mmCIF file of C-alpha atoms in Angstrom:
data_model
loop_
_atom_site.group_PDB
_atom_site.id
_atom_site.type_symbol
_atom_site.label_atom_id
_atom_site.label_comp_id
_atom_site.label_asym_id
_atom_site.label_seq_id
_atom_site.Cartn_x
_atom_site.Cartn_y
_atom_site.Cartn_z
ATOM 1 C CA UNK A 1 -23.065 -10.788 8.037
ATOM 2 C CA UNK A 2 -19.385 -12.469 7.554
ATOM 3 C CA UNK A 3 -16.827 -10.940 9.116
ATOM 4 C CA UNK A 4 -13.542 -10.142 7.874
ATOM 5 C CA UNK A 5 -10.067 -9.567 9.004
ATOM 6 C CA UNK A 6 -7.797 -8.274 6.590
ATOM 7 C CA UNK A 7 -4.217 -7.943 6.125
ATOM 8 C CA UNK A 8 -2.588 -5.512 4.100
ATOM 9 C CA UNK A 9 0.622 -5.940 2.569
ATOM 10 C CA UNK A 10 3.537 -3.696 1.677
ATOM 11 C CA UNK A 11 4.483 -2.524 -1.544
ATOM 12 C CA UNK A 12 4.952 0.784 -2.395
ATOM 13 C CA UNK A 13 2.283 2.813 -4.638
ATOM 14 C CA UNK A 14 0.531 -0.814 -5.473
ATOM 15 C CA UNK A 15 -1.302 -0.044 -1.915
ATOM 16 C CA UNK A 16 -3.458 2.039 -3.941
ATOM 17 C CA UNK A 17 -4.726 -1.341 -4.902
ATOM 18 C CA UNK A 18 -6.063 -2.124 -1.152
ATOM 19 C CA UNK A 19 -8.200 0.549 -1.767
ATOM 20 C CA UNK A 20 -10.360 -1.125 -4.065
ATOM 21 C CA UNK A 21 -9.915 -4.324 -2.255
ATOM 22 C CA UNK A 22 -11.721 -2.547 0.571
ATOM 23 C CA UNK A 23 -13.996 -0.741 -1.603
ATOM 24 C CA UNK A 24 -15.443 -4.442 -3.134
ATOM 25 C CA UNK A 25 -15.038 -6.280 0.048
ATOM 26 C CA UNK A 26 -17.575 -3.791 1.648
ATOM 27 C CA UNK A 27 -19.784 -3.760 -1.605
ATOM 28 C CA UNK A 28 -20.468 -7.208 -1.467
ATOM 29 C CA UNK A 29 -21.452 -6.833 2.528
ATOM 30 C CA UNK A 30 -18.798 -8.398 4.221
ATOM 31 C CA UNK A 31 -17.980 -6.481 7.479
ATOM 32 C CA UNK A 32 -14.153 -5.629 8.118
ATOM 33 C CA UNK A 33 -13.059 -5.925 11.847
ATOM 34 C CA UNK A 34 -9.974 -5.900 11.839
ATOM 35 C CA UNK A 35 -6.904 -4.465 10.063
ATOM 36 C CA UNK A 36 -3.426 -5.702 10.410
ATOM 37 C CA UNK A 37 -0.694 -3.922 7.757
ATOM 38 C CA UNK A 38 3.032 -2.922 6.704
ATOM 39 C CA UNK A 39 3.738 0.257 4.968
ATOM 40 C CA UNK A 40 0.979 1.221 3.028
ATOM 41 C CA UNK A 41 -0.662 -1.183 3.887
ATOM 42 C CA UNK A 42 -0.748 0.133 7.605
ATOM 43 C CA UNK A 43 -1.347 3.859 5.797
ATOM 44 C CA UNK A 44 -4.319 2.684 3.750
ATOM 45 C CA UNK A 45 -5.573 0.640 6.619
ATOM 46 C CA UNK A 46 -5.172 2.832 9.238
ATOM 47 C CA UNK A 47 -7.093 5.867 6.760
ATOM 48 C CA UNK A 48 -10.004 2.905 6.668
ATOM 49 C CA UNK A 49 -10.250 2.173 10.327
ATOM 50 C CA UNK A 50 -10.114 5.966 11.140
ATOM 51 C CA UNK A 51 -13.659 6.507 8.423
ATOM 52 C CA UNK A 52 -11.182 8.464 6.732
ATOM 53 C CA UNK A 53 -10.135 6.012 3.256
ATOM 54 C CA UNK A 54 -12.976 8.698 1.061
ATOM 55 C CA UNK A 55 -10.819 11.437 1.886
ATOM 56 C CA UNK A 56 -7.561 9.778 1.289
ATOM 57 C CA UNK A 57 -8.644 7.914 -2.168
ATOM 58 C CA UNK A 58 -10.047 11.684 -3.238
ATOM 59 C CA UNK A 59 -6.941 13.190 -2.608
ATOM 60 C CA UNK A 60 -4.413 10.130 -4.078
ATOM 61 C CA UNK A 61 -6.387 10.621 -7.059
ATOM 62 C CA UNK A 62 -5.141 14.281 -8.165
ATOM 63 C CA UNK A 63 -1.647 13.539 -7.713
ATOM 64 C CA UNK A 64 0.719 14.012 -10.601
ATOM 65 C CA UNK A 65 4.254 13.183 -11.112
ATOM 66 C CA UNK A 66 5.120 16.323 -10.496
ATOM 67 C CA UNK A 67 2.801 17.179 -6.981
ATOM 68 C CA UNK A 68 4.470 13.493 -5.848
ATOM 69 C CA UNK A 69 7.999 14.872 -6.331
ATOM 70 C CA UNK A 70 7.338 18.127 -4.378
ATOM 71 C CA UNK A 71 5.004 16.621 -1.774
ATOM 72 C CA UNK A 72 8.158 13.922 -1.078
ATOM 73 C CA UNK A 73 10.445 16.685 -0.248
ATOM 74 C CA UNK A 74 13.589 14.649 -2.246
ATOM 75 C CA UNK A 75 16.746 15.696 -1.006
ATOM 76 C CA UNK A 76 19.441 14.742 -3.692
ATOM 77 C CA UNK A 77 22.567 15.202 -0.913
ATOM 78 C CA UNK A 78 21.139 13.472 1.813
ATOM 79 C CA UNK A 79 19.359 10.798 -0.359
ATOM 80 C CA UNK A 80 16.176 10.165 1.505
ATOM 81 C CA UNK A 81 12.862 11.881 2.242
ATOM 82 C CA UNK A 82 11.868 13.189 5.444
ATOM 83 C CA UNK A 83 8.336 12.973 5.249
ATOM 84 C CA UNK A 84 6.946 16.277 6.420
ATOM 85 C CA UNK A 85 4.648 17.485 3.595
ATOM 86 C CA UNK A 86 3.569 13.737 2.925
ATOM 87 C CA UNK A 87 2.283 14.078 7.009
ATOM 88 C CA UNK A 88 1.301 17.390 6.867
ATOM 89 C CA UNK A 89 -1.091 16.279 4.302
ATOM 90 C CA UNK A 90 -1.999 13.072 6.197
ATOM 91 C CA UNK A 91 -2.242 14.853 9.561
ATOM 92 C CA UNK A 92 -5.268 17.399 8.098
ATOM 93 C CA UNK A 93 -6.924 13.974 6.481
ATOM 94 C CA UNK A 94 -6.458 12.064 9.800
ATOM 95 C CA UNK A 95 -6.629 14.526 12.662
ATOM 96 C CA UNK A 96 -4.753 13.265 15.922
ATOM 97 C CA UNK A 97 -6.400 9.592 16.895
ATOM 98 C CA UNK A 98 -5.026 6.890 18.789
ATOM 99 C CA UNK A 99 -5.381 3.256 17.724
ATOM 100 C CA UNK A 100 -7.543 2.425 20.683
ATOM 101 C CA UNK A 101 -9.992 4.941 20.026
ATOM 102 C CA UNK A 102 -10.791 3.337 16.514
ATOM 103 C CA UNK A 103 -13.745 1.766 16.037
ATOM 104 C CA UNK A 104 -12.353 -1.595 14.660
ATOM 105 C CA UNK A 105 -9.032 -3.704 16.032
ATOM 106 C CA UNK A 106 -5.803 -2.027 13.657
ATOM 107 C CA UNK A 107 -1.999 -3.067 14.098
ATOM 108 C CA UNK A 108 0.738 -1.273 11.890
ATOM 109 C CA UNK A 109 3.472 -3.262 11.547
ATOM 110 C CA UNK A 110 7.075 -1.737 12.094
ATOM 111 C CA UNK A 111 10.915 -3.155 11.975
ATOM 112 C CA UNK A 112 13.691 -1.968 14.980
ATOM 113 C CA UNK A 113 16.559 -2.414 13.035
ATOM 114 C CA UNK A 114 18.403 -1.221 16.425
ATOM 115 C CA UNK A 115 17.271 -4.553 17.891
ATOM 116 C CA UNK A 116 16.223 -6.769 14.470
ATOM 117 C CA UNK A 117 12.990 -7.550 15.680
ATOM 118 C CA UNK A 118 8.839 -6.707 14.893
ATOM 119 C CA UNK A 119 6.963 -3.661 16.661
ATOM 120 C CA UNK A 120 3.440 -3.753 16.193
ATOM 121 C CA UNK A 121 1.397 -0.940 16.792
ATOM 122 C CA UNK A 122 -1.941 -1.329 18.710
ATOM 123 C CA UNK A 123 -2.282 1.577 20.860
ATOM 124 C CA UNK A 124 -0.892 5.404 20.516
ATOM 125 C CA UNK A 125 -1.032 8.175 17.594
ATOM 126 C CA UNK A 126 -2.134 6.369 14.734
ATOM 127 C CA UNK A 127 -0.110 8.575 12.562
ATOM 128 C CA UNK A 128 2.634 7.992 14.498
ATOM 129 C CA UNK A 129 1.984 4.020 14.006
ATOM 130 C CA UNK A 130 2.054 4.994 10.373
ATOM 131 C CA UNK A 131 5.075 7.180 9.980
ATOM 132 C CA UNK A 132 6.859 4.530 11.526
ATOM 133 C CA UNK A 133 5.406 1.799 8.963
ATOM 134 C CA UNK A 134 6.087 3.414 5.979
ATOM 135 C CA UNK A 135 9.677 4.426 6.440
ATOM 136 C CA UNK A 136 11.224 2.282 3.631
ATOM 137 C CA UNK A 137 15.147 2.567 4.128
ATOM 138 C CA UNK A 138 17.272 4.221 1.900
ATOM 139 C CA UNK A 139 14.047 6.307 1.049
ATOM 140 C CA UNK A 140 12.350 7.271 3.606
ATOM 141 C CA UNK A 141 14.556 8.623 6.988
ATOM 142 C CA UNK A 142 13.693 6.122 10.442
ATOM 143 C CA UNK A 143 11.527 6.870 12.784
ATOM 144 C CA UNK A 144 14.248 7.109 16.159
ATOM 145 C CA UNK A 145 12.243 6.856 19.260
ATOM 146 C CA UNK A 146 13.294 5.399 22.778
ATOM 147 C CA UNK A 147 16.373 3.673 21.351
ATOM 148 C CA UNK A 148 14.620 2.438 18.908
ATOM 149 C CA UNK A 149 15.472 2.768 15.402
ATOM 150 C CA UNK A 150 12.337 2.309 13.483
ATOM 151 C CA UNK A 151 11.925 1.726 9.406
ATOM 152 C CA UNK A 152 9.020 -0.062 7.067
ATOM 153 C CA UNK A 153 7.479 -3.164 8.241
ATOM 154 C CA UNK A 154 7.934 -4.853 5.330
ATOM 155 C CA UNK A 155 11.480 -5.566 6.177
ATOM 156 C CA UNK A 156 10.429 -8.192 8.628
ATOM 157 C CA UNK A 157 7.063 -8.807 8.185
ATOM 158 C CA UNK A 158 5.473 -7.516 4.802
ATOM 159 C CA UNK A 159 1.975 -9.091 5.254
ATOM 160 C CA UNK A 160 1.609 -9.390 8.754
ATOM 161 C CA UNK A 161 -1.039 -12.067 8.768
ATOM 162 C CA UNK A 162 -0.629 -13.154 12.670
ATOM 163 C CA UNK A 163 -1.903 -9.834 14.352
ATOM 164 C CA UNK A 164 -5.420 -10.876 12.031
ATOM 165 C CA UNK A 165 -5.544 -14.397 13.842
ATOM 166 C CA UNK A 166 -6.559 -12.882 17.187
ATOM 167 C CA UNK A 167 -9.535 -10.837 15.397
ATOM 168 C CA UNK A 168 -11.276 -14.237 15.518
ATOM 169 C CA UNK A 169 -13.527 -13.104 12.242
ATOM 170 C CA UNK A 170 -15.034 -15.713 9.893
ATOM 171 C CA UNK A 171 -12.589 -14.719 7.339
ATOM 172 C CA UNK A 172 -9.044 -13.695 6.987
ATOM 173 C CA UNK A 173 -8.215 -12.063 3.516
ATOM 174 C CA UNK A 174 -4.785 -11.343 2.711
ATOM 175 C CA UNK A 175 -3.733 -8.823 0.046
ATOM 176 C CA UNK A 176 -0.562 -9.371 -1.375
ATOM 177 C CA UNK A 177 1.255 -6.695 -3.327
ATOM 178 C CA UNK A 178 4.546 -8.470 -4.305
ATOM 179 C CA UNK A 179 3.341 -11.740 -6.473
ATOM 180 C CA UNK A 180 6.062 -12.647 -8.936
ATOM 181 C CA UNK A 181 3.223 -15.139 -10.190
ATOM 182 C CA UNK A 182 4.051 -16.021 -13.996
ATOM 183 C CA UNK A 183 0.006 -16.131 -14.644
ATOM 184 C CA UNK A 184 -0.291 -13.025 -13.947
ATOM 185 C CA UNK A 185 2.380 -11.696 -16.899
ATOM 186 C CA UNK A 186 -0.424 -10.714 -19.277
ATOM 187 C CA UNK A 187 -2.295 -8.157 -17.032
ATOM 188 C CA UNK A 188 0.558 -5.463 -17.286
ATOM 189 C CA UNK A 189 -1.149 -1.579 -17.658
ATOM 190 C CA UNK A 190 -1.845 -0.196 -19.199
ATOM 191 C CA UNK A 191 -3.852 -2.481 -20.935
ATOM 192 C CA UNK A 192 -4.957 -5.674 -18.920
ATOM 193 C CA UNK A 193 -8.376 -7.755 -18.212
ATOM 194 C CA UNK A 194 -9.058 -6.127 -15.405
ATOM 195 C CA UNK A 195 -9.231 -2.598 -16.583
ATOM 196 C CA UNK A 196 -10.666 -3.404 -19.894
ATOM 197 C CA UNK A 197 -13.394 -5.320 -18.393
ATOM 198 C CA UNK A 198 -14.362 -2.233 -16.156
ATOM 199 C CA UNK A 199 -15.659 -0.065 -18.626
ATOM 200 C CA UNK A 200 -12.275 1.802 -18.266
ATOM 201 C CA UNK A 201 -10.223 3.345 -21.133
ATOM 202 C CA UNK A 202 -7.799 0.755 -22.847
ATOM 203 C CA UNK A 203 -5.075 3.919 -22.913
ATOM 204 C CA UNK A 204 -3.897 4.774 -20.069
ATOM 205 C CA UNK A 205 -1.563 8.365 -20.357
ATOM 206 C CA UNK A 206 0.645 10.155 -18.008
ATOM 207 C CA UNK A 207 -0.681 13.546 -17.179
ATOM 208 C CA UNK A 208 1.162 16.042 -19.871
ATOM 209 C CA UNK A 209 2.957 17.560 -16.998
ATOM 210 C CA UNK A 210 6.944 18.519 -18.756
ATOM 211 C CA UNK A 211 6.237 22.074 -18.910
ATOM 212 C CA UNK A 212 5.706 21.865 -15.261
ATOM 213 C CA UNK A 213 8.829 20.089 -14.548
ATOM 214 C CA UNK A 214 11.400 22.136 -13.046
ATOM 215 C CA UNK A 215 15.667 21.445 -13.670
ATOM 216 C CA UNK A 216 15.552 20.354 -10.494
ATOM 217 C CA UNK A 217 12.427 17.643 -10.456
ATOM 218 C CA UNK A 218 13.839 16.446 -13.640
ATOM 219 C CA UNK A 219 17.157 15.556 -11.812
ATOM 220 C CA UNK A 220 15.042 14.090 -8.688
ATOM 221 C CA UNK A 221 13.403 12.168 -11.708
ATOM 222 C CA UNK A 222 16.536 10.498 -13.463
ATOM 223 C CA UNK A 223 17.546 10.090 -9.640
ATOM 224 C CA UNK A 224 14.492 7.805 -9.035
ATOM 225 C CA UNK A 225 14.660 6.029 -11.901
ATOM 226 C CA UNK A 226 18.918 4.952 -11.277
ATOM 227 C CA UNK A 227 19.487 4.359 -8.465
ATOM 228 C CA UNK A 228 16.459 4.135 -6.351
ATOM 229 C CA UNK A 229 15.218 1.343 -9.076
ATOM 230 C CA UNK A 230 17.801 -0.737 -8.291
ATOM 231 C CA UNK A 231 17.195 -0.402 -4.363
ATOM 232 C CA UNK A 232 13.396 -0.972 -4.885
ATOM 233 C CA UNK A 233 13.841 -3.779 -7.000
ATOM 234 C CA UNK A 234 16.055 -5.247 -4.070
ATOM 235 C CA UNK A 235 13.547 -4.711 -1.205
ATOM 236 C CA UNK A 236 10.601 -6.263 -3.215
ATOM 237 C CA UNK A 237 12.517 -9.246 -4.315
ATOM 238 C CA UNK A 238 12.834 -9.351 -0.352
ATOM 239 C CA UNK A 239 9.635 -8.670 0.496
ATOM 240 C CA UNK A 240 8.092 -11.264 -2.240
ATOM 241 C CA UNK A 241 10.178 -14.010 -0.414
ATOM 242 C CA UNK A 242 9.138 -13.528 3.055
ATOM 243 C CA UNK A 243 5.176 -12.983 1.975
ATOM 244 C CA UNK A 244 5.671 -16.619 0.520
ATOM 245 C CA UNK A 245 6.893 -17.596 3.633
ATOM 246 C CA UNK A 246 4.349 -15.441 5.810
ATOM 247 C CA UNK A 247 1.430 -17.317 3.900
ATOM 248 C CA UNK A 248 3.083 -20.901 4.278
ATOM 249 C CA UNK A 249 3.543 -20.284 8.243
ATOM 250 C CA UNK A 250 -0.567 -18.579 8.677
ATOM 251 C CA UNK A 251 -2.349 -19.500 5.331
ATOM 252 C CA UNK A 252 -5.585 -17.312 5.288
ATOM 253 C CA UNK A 253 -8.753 -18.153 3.495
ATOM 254 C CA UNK A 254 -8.367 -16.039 0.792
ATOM 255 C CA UNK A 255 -5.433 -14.123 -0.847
ATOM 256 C CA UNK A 256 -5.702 -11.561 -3.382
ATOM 257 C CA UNK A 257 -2.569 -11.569 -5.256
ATOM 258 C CA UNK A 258 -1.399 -8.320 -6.918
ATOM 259 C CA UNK A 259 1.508 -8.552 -9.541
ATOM 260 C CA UNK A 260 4.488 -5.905 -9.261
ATOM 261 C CA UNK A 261 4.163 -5.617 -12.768
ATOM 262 C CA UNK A 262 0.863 -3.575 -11.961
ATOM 263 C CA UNK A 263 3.549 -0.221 -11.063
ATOM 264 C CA UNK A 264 6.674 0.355 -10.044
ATOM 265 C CA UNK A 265 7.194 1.030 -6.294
ATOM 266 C CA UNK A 266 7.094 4.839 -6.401
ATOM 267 C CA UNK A 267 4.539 4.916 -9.506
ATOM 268 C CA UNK A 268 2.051 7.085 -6.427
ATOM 269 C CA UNK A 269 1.012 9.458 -9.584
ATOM 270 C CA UNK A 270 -0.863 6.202 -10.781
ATOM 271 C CA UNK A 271 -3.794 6.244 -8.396
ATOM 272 C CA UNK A 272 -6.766 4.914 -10.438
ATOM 273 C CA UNK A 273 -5.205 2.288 -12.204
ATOM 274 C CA UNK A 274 -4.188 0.477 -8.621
ATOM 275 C CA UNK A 275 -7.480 1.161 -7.122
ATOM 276 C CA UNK A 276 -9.596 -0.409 -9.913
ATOM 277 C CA UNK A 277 -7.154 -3.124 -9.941
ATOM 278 C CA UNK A 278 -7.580 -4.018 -6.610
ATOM 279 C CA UNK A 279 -11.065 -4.088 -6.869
ATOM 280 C CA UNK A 280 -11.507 -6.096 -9.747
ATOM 281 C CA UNK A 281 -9.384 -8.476 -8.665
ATOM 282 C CA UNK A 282 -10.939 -8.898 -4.893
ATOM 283 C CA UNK A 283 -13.979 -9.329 -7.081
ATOM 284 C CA UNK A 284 -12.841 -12.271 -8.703
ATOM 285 C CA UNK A 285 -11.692 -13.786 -5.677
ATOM 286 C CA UNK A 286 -14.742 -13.223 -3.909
ATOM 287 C CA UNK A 287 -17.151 -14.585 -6.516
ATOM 288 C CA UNK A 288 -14.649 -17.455 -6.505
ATOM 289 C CA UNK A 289 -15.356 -17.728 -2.771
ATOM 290 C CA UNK A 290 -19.050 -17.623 -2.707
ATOM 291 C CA UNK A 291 -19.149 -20.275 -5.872
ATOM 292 C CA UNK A 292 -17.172 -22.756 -4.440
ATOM 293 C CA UNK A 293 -14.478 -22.359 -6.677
ATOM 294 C CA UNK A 294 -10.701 -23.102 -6.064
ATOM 295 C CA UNK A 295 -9.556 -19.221 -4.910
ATOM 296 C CA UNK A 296 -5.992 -19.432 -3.811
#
């Protein structure tokens, strides 16, 4: 059986897609053993190597715009989210693990802005690890923790392909959530190849949700769509820069490349869409693989 070590990249609600990507890489019998990732990356990753991704990908798929906005706990005076539903939630998924006690290698990649440098997490709370991962800034509040000021991994290192070297596995596949690739223009949602060659609906619709929507998650709303789009816009433009440069340093042998045009950054109401994405297109690169064919 070939073995794989993966890497999982950052980029907001298009992690959904490494969900699939794990999905088809395990369909096709490939064994994963070992997980490196950033943000949610390091959250889907770390749901995988604790036999918990089933559980997670049922409950990502009944969120709505609305459930996302109260889950995030959006404070419009302070200007970030703390977190505490989101890891409530994750907490009754996860239980209390440590990263050791997994049954395959897993590193969740973390920046110290105190000290502007990498933390990678390879032993401890796994939900710790991931709290720490995910904590984009300006949206999420740090982890602070023995002088350490701790925020999304993706600052630094947003597809940490190094910690996957050591794994020694006969493949390393990357999964890249912040291609700016021009060839991939044409496969916006919500009608692209990929989803029409599923089987799935052409139309993709937002859950008819205004009645729910309170005065209040409307504001949140407008808020997230102002000024929030113009700092997610900036971090991914970031992020898409050091990947590239990630890749050229430790090219791996296969790299699924997900366009940002597949969500925007905070689209986590869009579950299904990202999953089937990512599997569909870790299916093409794999078939590419196994034919021969040119796959990066």
């Amino acid at each position: 059986m070939t073995t794989v070590s993966l890497v999982l990249g950052s980029g907001g609600a298009r992690g959904y897609a490494h969900i699939g990507a794990i999905e088809e890489i395990e369909r096709r019998g490939y064994k994963i053993v070992s997980i490196s990732g950033s943000s949610m990356g390091a959250l889907v990753g770390g749901m995988y190597a604790a036999g918990k991704l089933p559980e997670y990908r049922d409950w990502v798929l009944t969120l709505n715009w609305v459930r996302v906005v109260r889950l995030l706990d959006f404070t419009l005076s302070r200007g970030a989210i703390r977190g505490d539903k989101v890891f409530i939630q994750l907490a009754e998924l996860l239980g209390s693990p440590n990263i050791e006690d997994l049954d395959i290698d897993y590193t969740a990649v973390a920046a110290d802005i105190a000290h502007q440098k990498e933390v990678w997490y390879q032993k401890g709370s796994l939900l710790e690890a991931i709290r720490a991962s995910v904590a984009v800034p300006g949206l999420f509040t740090p982890v602070i923790k023995e002088g350490r000021v701790l925020v999304d991994g993706g600052v630094l290192n947003p597809l940490p392909i190094i910690p996957a070297v050591a794994a020694q596995a006969d493949l390393i596949i990357a999964v890249d959530l912040n291609t700016g690739d021009s060839s991939h223009s044409h496969l916006k949602l919500p009608s692209n190849k990929y989803l029409k060659r599923s089987g799935m609906s052409d139309e993709w619709h937002m859950p008819d949700v205004e009645r729910e929507q309170s005065e209040e998650d409307e504001e949140i709303k407008a808020s997230i769509g102002g000024r929030m789009d113009i700092l997610l816009n900036s971090v991914e433009v970031m992020q898409a820069s050091l990947a590239e440069y990630k890749i050229a340093g430790y090219p791996p042998d296969l790299i699924v490349r997900i366009p940002k045009d597949l969500s925007s950054f905070y689209d986590f109401h869009r579950a299904a869409e990202s999953i089937e994405y990512g599997r569909l297109a870790t299916r093409d690169k794999l078939e590419a693989l196994e034919n021969g064919e040119p796959i990066n």
